PDB file of C-alpha atoms in Angstrom:
ATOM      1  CA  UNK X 147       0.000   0.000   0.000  1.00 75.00           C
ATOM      2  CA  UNK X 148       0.736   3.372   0.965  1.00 79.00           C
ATOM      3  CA  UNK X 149       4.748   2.436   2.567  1.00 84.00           C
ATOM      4  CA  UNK X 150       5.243   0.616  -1.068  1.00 82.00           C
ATOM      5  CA  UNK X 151       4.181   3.748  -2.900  1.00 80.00           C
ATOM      6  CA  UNK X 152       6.318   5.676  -0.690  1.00 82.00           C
ATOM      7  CA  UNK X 153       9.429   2.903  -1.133  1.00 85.00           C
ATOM      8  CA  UNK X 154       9.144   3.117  -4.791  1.00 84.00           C
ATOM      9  CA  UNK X 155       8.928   7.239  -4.854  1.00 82.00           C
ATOM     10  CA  UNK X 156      12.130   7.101  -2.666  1.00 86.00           C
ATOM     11  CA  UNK X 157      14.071   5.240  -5.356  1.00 88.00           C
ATOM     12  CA  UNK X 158      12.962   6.837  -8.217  1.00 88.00           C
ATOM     13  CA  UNK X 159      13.659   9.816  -6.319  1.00 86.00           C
ATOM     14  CA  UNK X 160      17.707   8.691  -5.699  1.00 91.00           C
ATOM     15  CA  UNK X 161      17.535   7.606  -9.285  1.00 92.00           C
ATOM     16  CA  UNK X 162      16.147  11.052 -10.539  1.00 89.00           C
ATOM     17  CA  UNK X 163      19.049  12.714  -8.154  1.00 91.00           C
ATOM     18  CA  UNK X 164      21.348  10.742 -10.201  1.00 95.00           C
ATOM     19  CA  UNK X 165      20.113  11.580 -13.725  1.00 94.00           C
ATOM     20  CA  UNK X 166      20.967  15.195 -12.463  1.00 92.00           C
ATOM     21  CA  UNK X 167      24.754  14.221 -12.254  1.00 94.00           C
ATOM     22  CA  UNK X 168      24.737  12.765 -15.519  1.00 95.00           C
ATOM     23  CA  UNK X 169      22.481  15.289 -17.543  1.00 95.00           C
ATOM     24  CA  UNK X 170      23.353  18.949 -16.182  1.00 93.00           C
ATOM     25  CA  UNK X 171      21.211  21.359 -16.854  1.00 91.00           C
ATOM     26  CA  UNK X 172      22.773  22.993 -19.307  1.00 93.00           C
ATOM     27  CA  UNK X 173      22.157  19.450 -21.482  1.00 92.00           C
ATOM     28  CA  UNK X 174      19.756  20.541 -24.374  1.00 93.00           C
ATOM     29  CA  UNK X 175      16.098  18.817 -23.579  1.00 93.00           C
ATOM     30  CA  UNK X 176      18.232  17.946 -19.991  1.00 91.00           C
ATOM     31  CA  UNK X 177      14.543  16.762 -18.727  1.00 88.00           C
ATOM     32  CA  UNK X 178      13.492  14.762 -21.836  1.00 89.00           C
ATOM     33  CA  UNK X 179      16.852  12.898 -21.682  1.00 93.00           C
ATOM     34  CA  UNK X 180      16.452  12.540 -17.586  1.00 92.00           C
ATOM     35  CA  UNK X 181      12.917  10.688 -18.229  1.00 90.00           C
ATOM     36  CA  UNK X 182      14.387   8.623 -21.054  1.00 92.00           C
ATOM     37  CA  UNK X 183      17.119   8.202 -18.944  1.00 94.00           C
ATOM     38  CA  UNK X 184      14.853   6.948 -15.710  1.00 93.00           C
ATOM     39  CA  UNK X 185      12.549   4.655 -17.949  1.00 92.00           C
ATOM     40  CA  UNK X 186      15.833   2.663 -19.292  1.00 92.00           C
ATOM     41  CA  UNK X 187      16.830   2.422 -15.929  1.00 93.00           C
ATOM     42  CA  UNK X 188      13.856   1.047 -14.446  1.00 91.00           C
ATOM     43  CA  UNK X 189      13.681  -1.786 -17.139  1.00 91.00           C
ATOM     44  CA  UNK X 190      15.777  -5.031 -15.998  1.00 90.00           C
ATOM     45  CA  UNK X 191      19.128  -5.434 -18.288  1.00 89.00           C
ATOM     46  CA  UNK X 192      17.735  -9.395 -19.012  1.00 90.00           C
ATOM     47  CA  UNK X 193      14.632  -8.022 -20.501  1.00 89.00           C
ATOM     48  CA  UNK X 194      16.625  -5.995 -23.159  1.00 80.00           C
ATOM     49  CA  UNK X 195      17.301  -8.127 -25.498  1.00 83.00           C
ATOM     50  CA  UNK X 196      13.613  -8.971 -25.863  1.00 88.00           C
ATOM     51  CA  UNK X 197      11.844  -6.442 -28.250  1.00 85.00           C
ATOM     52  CA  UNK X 198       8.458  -7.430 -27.311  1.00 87.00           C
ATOM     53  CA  UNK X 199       9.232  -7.618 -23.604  1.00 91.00           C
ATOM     54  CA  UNK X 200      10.904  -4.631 -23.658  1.00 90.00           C
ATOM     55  CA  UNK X 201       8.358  -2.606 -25.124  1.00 90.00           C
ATOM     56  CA  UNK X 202       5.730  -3.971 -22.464  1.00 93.00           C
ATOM     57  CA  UNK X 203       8.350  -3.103 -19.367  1.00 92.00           C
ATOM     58  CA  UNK X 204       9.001   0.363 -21.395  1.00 92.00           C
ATOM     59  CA  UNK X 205       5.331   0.906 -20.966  1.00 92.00           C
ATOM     60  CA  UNK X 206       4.944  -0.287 -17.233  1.00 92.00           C
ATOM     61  CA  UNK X 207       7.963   2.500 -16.550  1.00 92.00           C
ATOM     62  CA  UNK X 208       6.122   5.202 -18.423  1.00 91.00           C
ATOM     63  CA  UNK X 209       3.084   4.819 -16.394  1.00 90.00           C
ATOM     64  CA  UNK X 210       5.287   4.727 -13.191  1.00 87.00           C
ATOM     65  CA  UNK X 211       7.304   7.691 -13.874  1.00 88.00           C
ATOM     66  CA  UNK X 212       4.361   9.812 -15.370  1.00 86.00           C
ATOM     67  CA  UNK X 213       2.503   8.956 -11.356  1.00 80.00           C
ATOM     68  CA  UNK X 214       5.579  10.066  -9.241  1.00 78.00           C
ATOM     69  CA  UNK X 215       6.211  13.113 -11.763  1.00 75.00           C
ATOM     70  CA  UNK X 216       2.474  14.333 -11.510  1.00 72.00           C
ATOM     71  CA  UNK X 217       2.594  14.394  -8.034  1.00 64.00           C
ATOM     72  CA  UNK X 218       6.342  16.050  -7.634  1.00 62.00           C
ATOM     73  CA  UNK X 219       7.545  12.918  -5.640  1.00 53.00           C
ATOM     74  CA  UNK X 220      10.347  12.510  -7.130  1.00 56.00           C
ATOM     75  CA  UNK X 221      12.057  15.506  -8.332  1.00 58.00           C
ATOM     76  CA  UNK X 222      12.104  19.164  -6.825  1.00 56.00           C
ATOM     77  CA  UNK X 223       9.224  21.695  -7.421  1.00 49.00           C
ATOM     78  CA  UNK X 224       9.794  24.063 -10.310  1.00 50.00           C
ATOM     79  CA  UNK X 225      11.063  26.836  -8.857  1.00 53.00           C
ATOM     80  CA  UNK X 226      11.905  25.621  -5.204  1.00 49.00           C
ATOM     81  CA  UNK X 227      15.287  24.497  -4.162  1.00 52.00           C
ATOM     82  CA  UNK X 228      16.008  21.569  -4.014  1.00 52.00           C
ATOM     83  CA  UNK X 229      14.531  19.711  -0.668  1.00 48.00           C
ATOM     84  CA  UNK X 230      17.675  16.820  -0.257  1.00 47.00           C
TER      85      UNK X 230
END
């Protein structure tokens, strides 16, 4: 339930802190590449060599991403600092 939810927006969170690192800011699209970035990561390497598998896990990590994002769970507000 709810402490899952919470579990999962934790990681994604770490994992969004870490797209930061890699993409700067100053990347062109920097948040385009940081959710392309996130879904890869999400997907399990074993399942990448299977097109059709792939695409299914590509969508289950859209749908998870888009839920933390519209809530702000996982990254900082636009135009707050940063709360880590």
């Amino acid at each position: 339930g709810a402490a899952l939810q919470q579990s999962i927006g934790e990681e994604i969170h770490e994992m969004y802190k870490d797209s930061k690192e890699i993409i700067p800011d100053s990347e062109a699209e920097a948040a385009d590449l940081r959710f392309i970035w996130l879904m890869k990561k999400l997907i399990p390497e074993n399942i990448k060599h299977h097109v059709h598998s792939e695409k299914a896990y590509e969508l289950a990590a859209v749908t998870i991403l888009s839920k933390y994002f519209e809530t702000c769970d996982i990254y900082e507000y636009p135009d707050s600092p940063d709360p880590s």
